[in-house]
Amino acid sequence: MGKLTIRSNCPPGFYAGLQLEEGLGHFSHYSSIIHKLEAFETIASRKEGRVTLALLEPNLIVGYGTCWYPDSDDRWSALGELMYEMGAVEVSRNFRSLQLAGRILEATLNEDFFEDKITYMCGFSWHWDLEGSGMNAVQYRQMMMKLYSRVGFREVYTNEPNIALREENLMMIRVGSRVTPEDQRRFRYLRFGIKQPK
Amino acid sequence: MMKDYPKAIVTRDGSSLLLRPVVRSDEEALKTFFASIPEEEQWFLRENLSDPKLLHQWIETLDYDYTLPIVAVREDDGTIVANLRLYRSKSDSIRHLAHLRVMVLPGYRDLKVGSWMILDSVKLAMDLGIEKLIAEFVAGVEEGAIAAATKLDFHQEAVLKDYVKDRNGRDRHLIIMVRNLCRDWSDF
C-alpha cells in the first residue's frame, strides 16, 4: 500500500485528476453517498462547504468527509448559521478498519470555526453499509456513536420525522465552546419542532 | 451508555424535560411521584414503591446492572413526571432480555412522555446489547400504554387470561408485549 494522507478543506478545483477507489460505489445493498467527483466540487464551492479527503497518494480517494450549512428547506436552517451539518463520512470498503473515519473527522473538526457552531450529524440506517461491514443495525449504530463521541459528539433526541422513523437512527451534536446557553435552548426546542421557546 | 444522560425532550406544550437515571437524592421527588399515581394503578405495581419505606429500601439498594430506572424530570422545578424501569436477570440464560415498566403522571399522558421514555429505553437496551424488551400491561387499565407500545413496534406475544385481580376483586387479563431489537441487513 502507498502513502495515505488526510487532506482537510480541499478547495474547489482540487479534484481534477483524482479518482474514487472502487470500494466507493454501487453494491447490491449499498451505494456510496458520493460517487462522482463533481459532487466534491459542488460541496467545496458552497458557502463554508468543507471536503476532507483520505488520499492514497498520488490520486486515489479512499475516504471522505463532507460538511455544510443545512439546506434552506431543512428544519435546522431555522437557526441560521448556528447550525452546521456533518453531511457524510465514508471510507471505501477496501480501506476499512484503518481508523480512517476517525481521522477524517478529527482533521475536519480541527478548526476554530466549529467553536461557534452546533455541528450535527444525522445517522440514517438506510445509508449504512450493513452488508459490507457485516454488522446489524444495532452494532452499526454503536460504532457510529463511538466514532463521533471520540470527537465530542453526543446523542440527542428529536421528533424530526426522518430520524424518528427508526429507533436505530440517531442525531448527534457537538456544541462549540462559544455557543451560548440561549442558542442551545433554541436548538433544543427546535428539535421538537418549536421555533419559539416559551 | 449512561454517560449520554441527561437527554432533553420538549413536549408539545413546551415543557422541557430531562431523562436521566435515578439517583439516591431523587427519593423525595419519587415519593411525591408515586403518591400522585392513581390508587387503582398503584394496585398493580409489582413493587409497592408508593410505600416510602419500600421506596427507601429500593433506592438504597439500586444496582444498575439489574435495575435501570430512568426518570423524566421537569427542567424548571425538578418534578418527576414519569418513571421507567428496565429489569435484567442475573441469569446468563435470560440476560439478553429486559422487562420494562413505565408510569407517567396523569397530567402528562397526552404529551407523549411515555412514548419518549419507551423510545429511550429501546435505544438504551440496544446499546446494552439487550435483544428483547418485554412489557406487561393490565387489559382495561393500561390501554394508553398498550397503544404507545404498539406504535413503537411492540407486539402482543401472549395474553394471560384472568391473571390479575383489580382492587374490586375482578379478574383482568395480563397482556405480554415484546419488542425484538436485533435486526440484520436483510431487513432493509
mmCIF file of N, CA and C in Angstrom, chain B residues 43-46 99 101 134-142 158-167 169-176:
data_model
loop_
_atom_site.group_PDB
_atom_site.id
_atom_site.type_symbol
_atom_site.label_atom_id
_atom_site.label_comp_id
_atom_site.label_asym_id
_atom_site.label_seq_id
_atom_site.Cartn_x
_atom_site.Cartn_y
_atom_site.Cartn_z
ATOM 1 N N TRP B 43 -52.269 -0.238 42.589
ATOM 2 C CA TRP B 43 -52.667 -1.586 42.964
ATOM 3 C C TRP B 43 -51.895 -2.650 42.181
ATOM 4 N N PHE B 44 -51.596 -2.324 40.892
ATOM 5 C CA PHE B 44 -50.975 -3.324 40.019
ATOM 6 C C PHE B 44 -49.446 -3.299 40.056
ATOM 7 N N LEU B 45 -48.877 -2.410 40.850
ATOM 8 C CA LEU B 45 -47.410 -2.353 40.919
ATOM 9 C C LEU B 45 -46.854 -3.646 41.512
ATOM 10 N N ARG B 46 -45.827 -4.201 40.854
ATOM 11 C CA ARG B 46 -45.183 -5.402 41.392
ATOM 12 C C ARG B 46 -44.424 -5.061 42.682
ATOM 13 N N HIS B 99 -37.171 -6.572 31.193
ATOM 14 C CA HIS B 99 -38.577 -6.248 31.417
ATOM 15 C C HIS B 99 -38.698 -4.753 31.657
ATOM 16 N N ARG B 101 -41.069 -1.423 32.744
ATOM 17 C CA ARG B 101 -42.276 -0.897 33.394
ATOM 18 C C ARG B 101 -42.226 0.608 33.356
ATOM 19 N N ILE B 134 -39.528 -6.720 27.124
ATOM 20 C CA ILE B 134 -40.821 -7.319 27.460
ATOM 21 C C ILE B 134 -41.584 -6.351 28.351
ATOM 22 N N ALA B 135 -42.823 -6.120 28.003
ATOM 23 C CA ALA B 135 -43.648 -5.230 28.819
ATOM 24 C C ALA B 135 -44.956 -5.944 29.148
ATOM 25 N N GLU B 136 -45.435 -5.731 30.359
ATOM 26 C CA GLU B 136 -46.707 -6.345 30.782
ATOM 27 C C GLU B 136 -47.710 -5.232 31.054
ATOM 28 N N PHE B 137 -48.890 -5.411 30.541
ATOM 29 C CA PHE B 137 -49.922 -4.398 30.752
ATOM 30 C C PHE B 137 -51.224 -5.078 31.192
ATOM 31 N N VAL B 138 -51.955 -4.390 32.039
ATOM 32 C CA VAL B 138 -53.235 -4.924 32.504
ATOM 33 C C VAL B 138 -54.330 -4.447 31.546
ATOM 34 N N ALA B 139 -55.019 -5.405 30.946
ATOM 35 C CA ALA B 139 -56.074 -5.067 29.992
ATOM 36 C C ALA B 139 -57.178 -4.266 30.669
ATOM 37 N N GLY B 140 -57.644 -3.245 29.976
ATOM 38 C CA GLY B 140 -58.732 -2.427 30.503
ATOM 39 C C GLY B 140 -58.277 -1.367 31.483
ATOM 40 N N VAL B 141 -56.999 -1.353 31.817
ATOM 41 C CA VAL B 141 -56.478 -0.357 32.752
ATOM 42 C C VAL B 141 -55.382 0.478 32.095
ATOM 43 N N GLU B 142 -54.552 -0.197 31.308
ATOM 44 C CA GLU B 142 -53.386 0.479 30.735
ATOM 45 C C GLU B 142 -53.489 0.567 29.216
ATOM 46 N N ALA B 158 -48.424 -12.688 24.215
ATOM 47 C CA ALA B 158 -49.293 -13.626 24.938
ATOM 48 C C ALA B 158 -50.311 -12.850 25.770
ATOM 49 N N VAL B 159 -51.390 -13.525 26.054
ATOM 50 C CA VAL B 159 -52.375 -12.964 26.980
ATOM 51 C C VAL B 159 -52.588 -13.992 28.095
ATOM 52 N N LEU B 160 -52.335 -13.580 29.300
ATOM 53 C CA LEU B 160 -52.598 -14.470 30.439
ATOM 54 C C LEU B 160 -53.992 -14.108 30.948
ATOM 55 N N LYS B 161 -54.920 -14.971 30.610
ATOM 56 C CA LYS B 161 -56.321 -14.647 30.885
ATOM 57 C C LYS B 161 -56.632 -14.688 32.376
ATOM 58 N N ASP B 162 -57.392 -13.684 32.805
ATOM 59 C CA ASP B 162 -57.827 -13.596 34.210
ATOM 60 C C ASP B 162 -56.655 -13.799 35.174
ATOM 61 N N TYR B 163 -55.550 -13.180 34.856
ATOM 62 C CA TYR B 163 -54.303 -13.435 35.585
ATOM 63 C C TYR B 163 -54.157 -12.561 36.827
ATOM 64 N N VAL B 164 -54.649 -11.351 36.733
ATOM 65 C CA VAL B 164 -54.522 -10.452 37.891
ATOM 66 C C VAL B 164 -55.915 -10.024 38.369
ATOM 67 N N LYS B 165 -55.961 -9.637 39.619
ATOM 68 C CA LYS B 165 -57.223 -9.139 40.164
ATOM 69 C C LYS B 165 -57.089 -7.653 40.437
ATOM 70 N N ASP B 166 -58.136 -6.910 40.120
ATOM 71 C CA ASP B 166 -58.082 -5.486 40.440
ATOM 72 C C ASP B 166 -58.547 -5.267 41.883
ATOM 73 N N ARG B 167 -58.646 -4.007 42.305
ATOM 74 C CA ARG B 167 -58.937 -3.718 43.711
ATOM 75 C C ARG B 167 -60.312 -4.222 44.139
ATOM 76 N N GLY B 169 -61.533 -7.028 43.112
ATOM 77 C CA GLY B 169 -61.565 -8.486 43.023
ATOM 78 C C GLY B 169 -61.921 -9.006 41.651
ATOM 79 N N ARG B 170 -62.023 -8.097 40.680
ATOM 80 C CA ARG B 170 -62.384 -8.530 39.327
ATOM 81 C C ARG B 170 -61.150 -9.036 38.581
ATOM 82 N N ASP B 171 -61.296 -10.168 37.901
ATOM 83 C CA ASP B 171 -60.176 -10.726 37.136
ATOM 84 C C ASP B 171 -59.892 -9.870 35.906
ATOM 85 N N ARG B 172 -58.620 -9.713 35.623
ATOM 86 C CA ARG B 172 -58.202 -8.951 34.434
ATOM 87 C C ARG B 172 -57.134 -9.747 33.686
ATOM 88 N N HIS B 173 -57.135 -9.590 32.355
ATOM 89 C CA HIS B 173 -56.096 -10.241 31.549
ATOM 90 C C HIS B 173 -54.784 -9.468 31.692
ATOM 91 N N LEU B 174 -53.674 -10.209 31.653
ATOM 92 C CA LEU B 174 -52.355 -9.577 31.604
ATOM 93 C C LEU B 174 -51.823 -9.767 30.181
ATOM 94 N N ILE B 175 -51.492 -8.660 29.553
ATOM 95 C CA ILE B 175 -51.023 -8.711 28.165
ATOM 96 C C ILE B 175 -49.493 -8.607 28.157
ATOM 97 N N ILE B 176 -48.859 -9.583 27.542
ATOM 98 C CA ILE B 176 -47.395 -9.586 27.441
ATOM 99 C C ILE B 176 -47.024 -9.068 26.050
#
